[in-house]
Coordinates of C-alpha atoms and ligand atoms in Angstrom, one line a residue:
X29 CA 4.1 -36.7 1.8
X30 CA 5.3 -34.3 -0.9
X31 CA 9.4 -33.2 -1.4
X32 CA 10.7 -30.3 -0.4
X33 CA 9.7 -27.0 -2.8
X34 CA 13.0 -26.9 -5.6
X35 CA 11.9 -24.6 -8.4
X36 CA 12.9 -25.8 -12.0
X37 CA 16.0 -23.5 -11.9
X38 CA 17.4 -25.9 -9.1
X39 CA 16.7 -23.4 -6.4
X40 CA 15.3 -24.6 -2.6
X41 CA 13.2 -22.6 -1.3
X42 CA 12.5 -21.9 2.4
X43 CA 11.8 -18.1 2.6
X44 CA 7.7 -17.0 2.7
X45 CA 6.5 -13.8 2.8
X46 CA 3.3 -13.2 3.5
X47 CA 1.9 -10.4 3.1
X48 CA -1.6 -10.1 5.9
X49 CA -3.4 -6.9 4.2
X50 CA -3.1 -4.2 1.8
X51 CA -3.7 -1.7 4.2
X52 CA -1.6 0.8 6.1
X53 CA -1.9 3.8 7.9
X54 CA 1.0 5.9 5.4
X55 CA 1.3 5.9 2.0
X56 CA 4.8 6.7 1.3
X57 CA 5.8 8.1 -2.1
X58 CA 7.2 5.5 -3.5
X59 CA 4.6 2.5 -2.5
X60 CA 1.5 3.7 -2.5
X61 CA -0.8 6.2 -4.3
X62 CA -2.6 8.8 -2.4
X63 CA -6.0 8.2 -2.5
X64 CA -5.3 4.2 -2.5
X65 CA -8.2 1.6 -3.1
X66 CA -7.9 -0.8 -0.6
X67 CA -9.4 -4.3 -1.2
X68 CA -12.8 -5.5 -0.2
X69 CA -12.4 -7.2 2.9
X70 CA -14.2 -10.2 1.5
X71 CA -11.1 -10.9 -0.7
X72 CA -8.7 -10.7 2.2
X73 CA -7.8 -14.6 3.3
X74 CA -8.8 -14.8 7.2
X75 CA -6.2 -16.1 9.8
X76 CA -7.4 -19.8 9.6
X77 CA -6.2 -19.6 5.7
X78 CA -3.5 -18.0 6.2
X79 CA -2.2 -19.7 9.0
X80 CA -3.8 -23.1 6.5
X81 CA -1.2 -22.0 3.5
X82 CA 1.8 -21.0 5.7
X83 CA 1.4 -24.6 7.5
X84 CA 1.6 -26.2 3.9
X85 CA 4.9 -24.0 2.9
X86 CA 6.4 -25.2 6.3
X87 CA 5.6 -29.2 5.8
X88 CA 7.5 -28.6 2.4
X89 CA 10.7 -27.2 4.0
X90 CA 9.7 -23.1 4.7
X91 CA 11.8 -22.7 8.1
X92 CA 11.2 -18.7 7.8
X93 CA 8.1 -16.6 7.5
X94 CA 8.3 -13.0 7.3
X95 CA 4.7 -11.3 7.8
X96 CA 4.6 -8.1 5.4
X97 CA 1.8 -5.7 4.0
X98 CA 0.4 -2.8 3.8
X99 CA 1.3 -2.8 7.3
X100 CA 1.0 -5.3 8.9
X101 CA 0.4 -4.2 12.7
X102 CA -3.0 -2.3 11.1
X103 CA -4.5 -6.3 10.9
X104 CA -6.8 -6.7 13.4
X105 CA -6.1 -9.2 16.2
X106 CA -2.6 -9.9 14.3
X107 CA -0.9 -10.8 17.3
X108 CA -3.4 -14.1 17.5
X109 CA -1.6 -14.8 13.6
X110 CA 1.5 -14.0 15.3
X111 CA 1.1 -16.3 18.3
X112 CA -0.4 -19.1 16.4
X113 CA 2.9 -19.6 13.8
X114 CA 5.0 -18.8 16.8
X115 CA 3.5 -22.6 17.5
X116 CA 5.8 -23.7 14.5
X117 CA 9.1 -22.2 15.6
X118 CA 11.4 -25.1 16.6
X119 CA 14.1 -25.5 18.6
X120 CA 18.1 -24.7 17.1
X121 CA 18.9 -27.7 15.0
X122 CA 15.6 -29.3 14.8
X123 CA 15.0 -31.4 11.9
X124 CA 11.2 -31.8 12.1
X125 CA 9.2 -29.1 9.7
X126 CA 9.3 -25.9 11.9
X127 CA 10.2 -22.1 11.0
X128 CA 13.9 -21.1 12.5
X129 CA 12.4 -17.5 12.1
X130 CA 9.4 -15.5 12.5
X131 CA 9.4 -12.3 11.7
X132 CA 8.2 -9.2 10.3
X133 CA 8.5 -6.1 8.9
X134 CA 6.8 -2.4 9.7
X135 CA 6.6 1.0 9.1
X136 CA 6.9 1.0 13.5
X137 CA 3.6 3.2 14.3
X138 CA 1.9 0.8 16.6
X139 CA 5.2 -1.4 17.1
X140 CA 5.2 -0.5 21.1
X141 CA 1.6 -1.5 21.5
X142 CA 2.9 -4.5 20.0
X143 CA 6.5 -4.9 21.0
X144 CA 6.0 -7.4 24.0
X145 CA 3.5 -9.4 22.4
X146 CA 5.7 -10.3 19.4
X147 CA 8.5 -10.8 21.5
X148 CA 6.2 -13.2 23.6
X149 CA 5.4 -15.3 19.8
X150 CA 8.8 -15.9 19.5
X151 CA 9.6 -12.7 17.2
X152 CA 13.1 -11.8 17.6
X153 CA 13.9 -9.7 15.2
X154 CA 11.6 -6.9 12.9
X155 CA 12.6 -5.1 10.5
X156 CA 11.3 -1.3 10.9
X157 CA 11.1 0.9 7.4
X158 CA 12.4 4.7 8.1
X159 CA 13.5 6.9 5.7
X160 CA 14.7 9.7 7.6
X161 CA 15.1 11.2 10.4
X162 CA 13.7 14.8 9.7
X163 CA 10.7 15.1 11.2
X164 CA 8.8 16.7 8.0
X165 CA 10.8 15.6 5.5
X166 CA 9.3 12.1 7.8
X167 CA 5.7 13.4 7.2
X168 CA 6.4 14.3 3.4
X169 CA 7.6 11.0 2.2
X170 CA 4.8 9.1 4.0
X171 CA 2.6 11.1 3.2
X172 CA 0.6 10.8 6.7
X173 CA 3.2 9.2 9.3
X174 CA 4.6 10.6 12.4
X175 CA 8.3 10.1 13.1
X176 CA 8.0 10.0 17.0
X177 CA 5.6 7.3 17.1
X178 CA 8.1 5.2 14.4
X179 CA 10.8 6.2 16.7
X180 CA 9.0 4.9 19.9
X181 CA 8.1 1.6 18.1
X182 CA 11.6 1.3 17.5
X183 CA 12.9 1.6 21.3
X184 CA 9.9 -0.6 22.4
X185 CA 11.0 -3.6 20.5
X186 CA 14.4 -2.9 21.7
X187 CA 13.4 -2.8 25.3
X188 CA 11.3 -5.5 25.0
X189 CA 14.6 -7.7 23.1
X190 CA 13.5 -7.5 19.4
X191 CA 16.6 -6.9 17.2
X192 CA 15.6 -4.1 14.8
X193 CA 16.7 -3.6 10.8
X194 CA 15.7 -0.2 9.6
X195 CA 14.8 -0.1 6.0
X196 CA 15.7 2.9 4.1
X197 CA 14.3 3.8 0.6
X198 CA 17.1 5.4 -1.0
X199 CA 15.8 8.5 -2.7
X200 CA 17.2 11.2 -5.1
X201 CA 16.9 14.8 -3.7
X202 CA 14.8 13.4 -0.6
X203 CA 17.2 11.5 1.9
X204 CA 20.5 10.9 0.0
X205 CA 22.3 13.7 2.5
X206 CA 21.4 11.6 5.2
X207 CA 23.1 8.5 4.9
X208 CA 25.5 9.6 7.5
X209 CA 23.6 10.7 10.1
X210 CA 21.2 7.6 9.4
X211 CA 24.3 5.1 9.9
X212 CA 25.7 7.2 13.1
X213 CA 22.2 6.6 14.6
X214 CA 21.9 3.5 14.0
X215 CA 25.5 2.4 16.0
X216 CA 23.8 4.4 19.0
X217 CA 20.7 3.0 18.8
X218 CA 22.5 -0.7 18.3
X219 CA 19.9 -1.7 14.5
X220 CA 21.5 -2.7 11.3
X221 CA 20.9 -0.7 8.6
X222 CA 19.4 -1.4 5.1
X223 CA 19.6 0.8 2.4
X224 CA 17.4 -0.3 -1.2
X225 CA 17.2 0.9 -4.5
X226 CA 13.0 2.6 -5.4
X227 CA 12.0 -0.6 -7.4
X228 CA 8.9 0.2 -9.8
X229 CA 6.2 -1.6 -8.5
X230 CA 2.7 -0.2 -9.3
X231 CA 1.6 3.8 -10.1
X232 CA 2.6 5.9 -7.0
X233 CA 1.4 9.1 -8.5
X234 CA 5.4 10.1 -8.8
X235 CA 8.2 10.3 -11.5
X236 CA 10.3 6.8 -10.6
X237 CA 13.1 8.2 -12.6
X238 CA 13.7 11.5 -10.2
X239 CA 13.3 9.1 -7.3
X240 CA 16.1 6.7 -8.4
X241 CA 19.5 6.6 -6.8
X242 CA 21.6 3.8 -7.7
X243 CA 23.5 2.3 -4.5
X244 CA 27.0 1.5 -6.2
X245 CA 27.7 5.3 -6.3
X246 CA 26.5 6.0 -2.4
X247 CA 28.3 2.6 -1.3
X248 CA 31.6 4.3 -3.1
X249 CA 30.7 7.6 -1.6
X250 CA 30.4 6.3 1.9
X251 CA 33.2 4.1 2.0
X252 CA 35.0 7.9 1.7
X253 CA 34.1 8.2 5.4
X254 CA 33.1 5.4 6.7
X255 CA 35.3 1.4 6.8
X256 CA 33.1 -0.8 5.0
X257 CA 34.2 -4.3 5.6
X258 CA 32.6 -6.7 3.5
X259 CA 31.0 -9.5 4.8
X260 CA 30.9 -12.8 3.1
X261 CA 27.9 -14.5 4.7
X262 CA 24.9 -14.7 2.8
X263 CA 20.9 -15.0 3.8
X264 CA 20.1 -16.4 0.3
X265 CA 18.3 -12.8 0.4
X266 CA 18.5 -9.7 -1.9
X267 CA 21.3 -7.8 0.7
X268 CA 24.6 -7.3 0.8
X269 CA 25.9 -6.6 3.7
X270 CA 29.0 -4.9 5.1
X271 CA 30.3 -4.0 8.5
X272 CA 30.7 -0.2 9.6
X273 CA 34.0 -1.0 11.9
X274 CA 33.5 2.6 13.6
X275 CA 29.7 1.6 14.9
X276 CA 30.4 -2.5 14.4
X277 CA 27.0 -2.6 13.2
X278 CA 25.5 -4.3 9.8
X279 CA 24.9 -2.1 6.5
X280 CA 23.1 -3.5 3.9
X281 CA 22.5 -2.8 -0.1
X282 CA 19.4 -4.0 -1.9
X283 CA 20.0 -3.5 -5.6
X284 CA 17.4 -5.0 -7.7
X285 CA 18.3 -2.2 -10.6
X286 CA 21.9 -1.8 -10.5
X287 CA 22.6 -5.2 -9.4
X288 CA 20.6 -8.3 -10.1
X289 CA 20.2 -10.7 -7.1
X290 CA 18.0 -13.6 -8.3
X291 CA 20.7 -16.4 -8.8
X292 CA 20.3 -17.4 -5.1
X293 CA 16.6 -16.3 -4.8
X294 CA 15.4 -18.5 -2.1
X295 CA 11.9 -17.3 -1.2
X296 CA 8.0 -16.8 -2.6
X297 CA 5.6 -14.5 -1.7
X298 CA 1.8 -14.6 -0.5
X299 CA -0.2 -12.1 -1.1
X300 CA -3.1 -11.5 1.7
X301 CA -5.6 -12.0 -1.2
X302 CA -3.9 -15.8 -1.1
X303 CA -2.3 -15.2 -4.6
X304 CA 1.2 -17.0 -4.9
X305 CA 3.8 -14.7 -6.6
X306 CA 6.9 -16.8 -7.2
X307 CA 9.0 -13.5 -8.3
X308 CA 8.2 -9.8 -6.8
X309 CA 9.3 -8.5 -9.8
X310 CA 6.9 -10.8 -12.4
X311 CA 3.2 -11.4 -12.5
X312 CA 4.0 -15.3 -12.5
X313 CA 2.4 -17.6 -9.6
X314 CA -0.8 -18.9 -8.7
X315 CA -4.7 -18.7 -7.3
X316 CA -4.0 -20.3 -3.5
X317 CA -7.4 -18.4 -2.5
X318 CA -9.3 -20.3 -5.1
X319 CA -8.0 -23.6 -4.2
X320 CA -9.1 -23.0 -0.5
X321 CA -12.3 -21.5 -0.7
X322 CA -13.3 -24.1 -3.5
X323 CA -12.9 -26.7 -0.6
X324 CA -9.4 -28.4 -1.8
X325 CA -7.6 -30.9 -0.2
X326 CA -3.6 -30.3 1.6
X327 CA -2.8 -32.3 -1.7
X328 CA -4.3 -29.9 -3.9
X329 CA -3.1 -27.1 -2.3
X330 CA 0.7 -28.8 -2.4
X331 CA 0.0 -29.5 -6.1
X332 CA -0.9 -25.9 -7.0
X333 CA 2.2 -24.9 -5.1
X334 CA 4.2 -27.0 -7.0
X335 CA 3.1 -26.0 -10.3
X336 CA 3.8 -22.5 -9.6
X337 CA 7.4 -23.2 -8.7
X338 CA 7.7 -24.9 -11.6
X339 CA 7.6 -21.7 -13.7
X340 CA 9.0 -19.4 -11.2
X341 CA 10.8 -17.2 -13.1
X342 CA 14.7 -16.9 -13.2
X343 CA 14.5 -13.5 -12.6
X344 CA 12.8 -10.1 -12.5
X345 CA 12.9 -7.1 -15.0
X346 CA 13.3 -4.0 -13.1
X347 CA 14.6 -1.0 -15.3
X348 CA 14.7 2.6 -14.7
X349 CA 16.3 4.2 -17.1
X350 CA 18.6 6.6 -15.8
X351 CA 18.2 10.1 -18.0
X352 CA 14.7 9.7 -19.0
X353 CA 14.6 6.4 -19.9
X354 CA 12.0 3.6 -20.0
X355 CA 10.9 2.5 -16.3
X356 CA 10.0 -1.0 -16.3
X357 CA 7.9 -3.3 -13.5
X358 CA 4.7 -4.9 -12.5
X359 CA 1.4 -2.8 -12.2
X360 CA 0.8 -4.2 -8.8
X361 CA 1.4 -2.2 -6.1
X362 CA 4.1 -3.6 -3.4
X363 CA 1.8 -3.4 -0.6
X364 CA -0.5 -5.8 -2.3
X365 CA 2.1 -8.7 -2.9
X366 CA 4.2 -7.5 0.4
X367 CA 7.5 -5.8 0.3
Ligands
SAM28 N1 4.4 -1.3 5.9 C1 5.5 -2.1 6.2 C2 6.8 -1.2 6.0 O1 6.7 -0.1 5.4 O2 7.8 -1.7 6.5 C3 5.7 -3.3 5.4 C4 5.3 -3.3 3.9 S1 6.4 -2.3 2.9 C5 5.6 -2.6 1.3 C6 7.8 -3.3 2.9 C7 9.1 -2.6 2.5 O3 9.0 -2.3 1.1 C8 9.4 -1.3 3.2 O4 10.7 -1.4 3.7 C9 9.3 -0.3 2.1 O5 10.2 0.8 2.3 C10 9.6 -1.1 0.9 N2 9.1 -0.5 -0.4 C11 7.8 -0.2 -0.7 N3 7.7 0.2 -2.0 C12 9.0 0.2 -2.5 C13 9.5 0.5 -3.8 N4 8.8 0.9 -4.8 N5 10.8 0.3 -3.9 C14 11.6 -0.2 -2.9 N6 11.2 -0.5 -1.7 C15 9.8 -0.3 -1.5
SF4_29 FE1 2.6 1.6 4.1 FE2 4.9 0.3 4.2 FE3 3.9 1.0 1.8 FE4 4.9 2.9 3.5 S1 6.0 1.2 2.5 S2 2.9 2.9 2.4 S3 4.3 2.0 5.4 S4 3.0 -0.4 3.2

């Protein structure tokens, strides 16, 4: 049996993402393009490889999988994915190979249809992307989504005892006079709350540089307000987090541009063509699809995982430059490697 996955920067890793299609039923301004190509479906691993790779990750020490996209509720039959790594989740303080945490993250338009059988997989906790809380400004930056029905996914994994994060694109001119409002809702609604910086990924059809608001100066602005107690604990992911004392509930900041967080980088990233991307902010990783369909062996698969790690990158190159500067990041979209 193989070691556990350490990348040649000394770092463990036990985060997956994995991302189950390139599809999605919005394209939001900063993610997608709007008249999108979507991949053949032929390209697009099936269950039994994907649920194949994610076993292989786990064997090796992967105790969490987030499942990503596109979006991810527009897979078909995704709750049998769901269910069948719910199999892996262990109990607390397990030592055999298991995940501590399934979970996943949505733009919420069919979370209620789904809600209950998540919660049934094991899935405590989603994270749930909304950007604001205008109806059309909702429509605008989607391009094609419907607040109510994000807003309904929301309450139904609530109800049906799914913790929710909502995700919230920080953008110039669009949603930075909402901050407020969005914090204030999310204390009643009881979510944590996750603001990120636009990170250039792929061509959106928009001007990255008028979409970019660096989260130092809102964190400074809002702390005006609000009591932003800092808290210490770390997930080994990209957010910092404080605690709002006048909701009690969790802010975060994801700032791949003003603030690099790769040091502790703890996770990889499967794309749902089965390509490995050790960074999401570099090309770097390797052919898992190629491997598979050319019949190879748990050992081969292991060995092509390894390799990969073994050049993961130390970090990713991001830039937007502020006043017209040069805006810097891969030419893959984020919905293809899974956000
Ligand atoms: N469709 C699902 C959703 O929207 O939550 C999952 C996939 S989406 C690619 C995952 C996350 O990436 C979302 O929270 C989205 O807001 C974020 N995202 C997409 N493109 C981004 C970009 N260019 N910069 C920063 N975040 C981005
Ligand atoms: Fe779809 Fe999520 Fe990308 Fe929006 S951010 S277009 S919901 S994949």
């Amino acid at each position: 049996m193989r070691s556990s996955l350490i990348d040649s920067h000394g770092r463990a890793i036990s985060y997956l993402r994995v991302s189950v299609t390139d599809r999605c039923d919005m394209r939001c301004v900063y993610c997608m393009a709007e008249d999108m190509e979507f991949l053949p479906r032929a390209d697009v691993l099936d269950f039994a490889e994907m649920e194949r790779l994610c076993a292989s990750f786990i064997r090796r020490g992967v105790t969490r999988i987030r499942l990503t996209g596109g979006e991810p509720l527009v897979r078909r039959d995704i709750d049998t994915l769901v269910r069948s790594l719910g199999r892996w989740l262990r109990p607390k303080g397990s030592s055999t190979p298991g995940l501590d945490e399934l979970t996943l993250t949505t733009n919420g338009s069919q979370l209620r249809q789904h809600a209950k059988a998540l919660y049934e997989a094991g899935v405590r906790r989603v994270n749930v992307s909304l950007d604001t809380l205008d109806p059309e400004r909702f429509a605008t930056v989607t391009r094609r989504g419907r607040l109510h029905q994000t807003l309904d996914g929301v309450q139904a994994a609530l109800d049906s005892g799914i913790a929710v994060r909502i995700n919230t694109v920080a953008m110039a001119g669009v949603n930075d006079r909402e901050f407020d409002q969005l914090i204030g809702w999310c204390g009643e609604i009881g979510a944590d709350l996750c603001l990120i910086e636009t990170m250039p990924m792929g061509d959106t059809g928009e001007d990255r540089r008028s979409q970019y608001l660096p989260l130092v100066d809102i964190r400074r602005d809002l702390a005006t307000r609000w009591t932003l107690e800092p808290l210490t604990v770390r997930t080994g992911g990209p957010a910092r987090y404080v605690r709002v004392a006048e909701t009690g509930k969790k802010l975060g900041f994801i700032t791949p541009l003003s603030h690099n967080f790769c040091e502790s980088c703890n996770r990889v990233r499967l794309s749902c063509t089965g390509r490995l991307y050790t960074c999401l902010g570099q090309e770097d990783g390797a052919d898992l699809r190629a491997v598979l369909r050319g019949g190879g062996s748990d050992d081969q698969i292991a060995a092509t995982i390894d390799d990969a790690l073994s050049h993961k990158p130390k970090g990713h190159d991001f830039m937007i430059g502020r006043r017209g500067g040069e805006v810097s990041g891969p030419v893959r979209h984020m919905s293809v490697t899974g956000g």
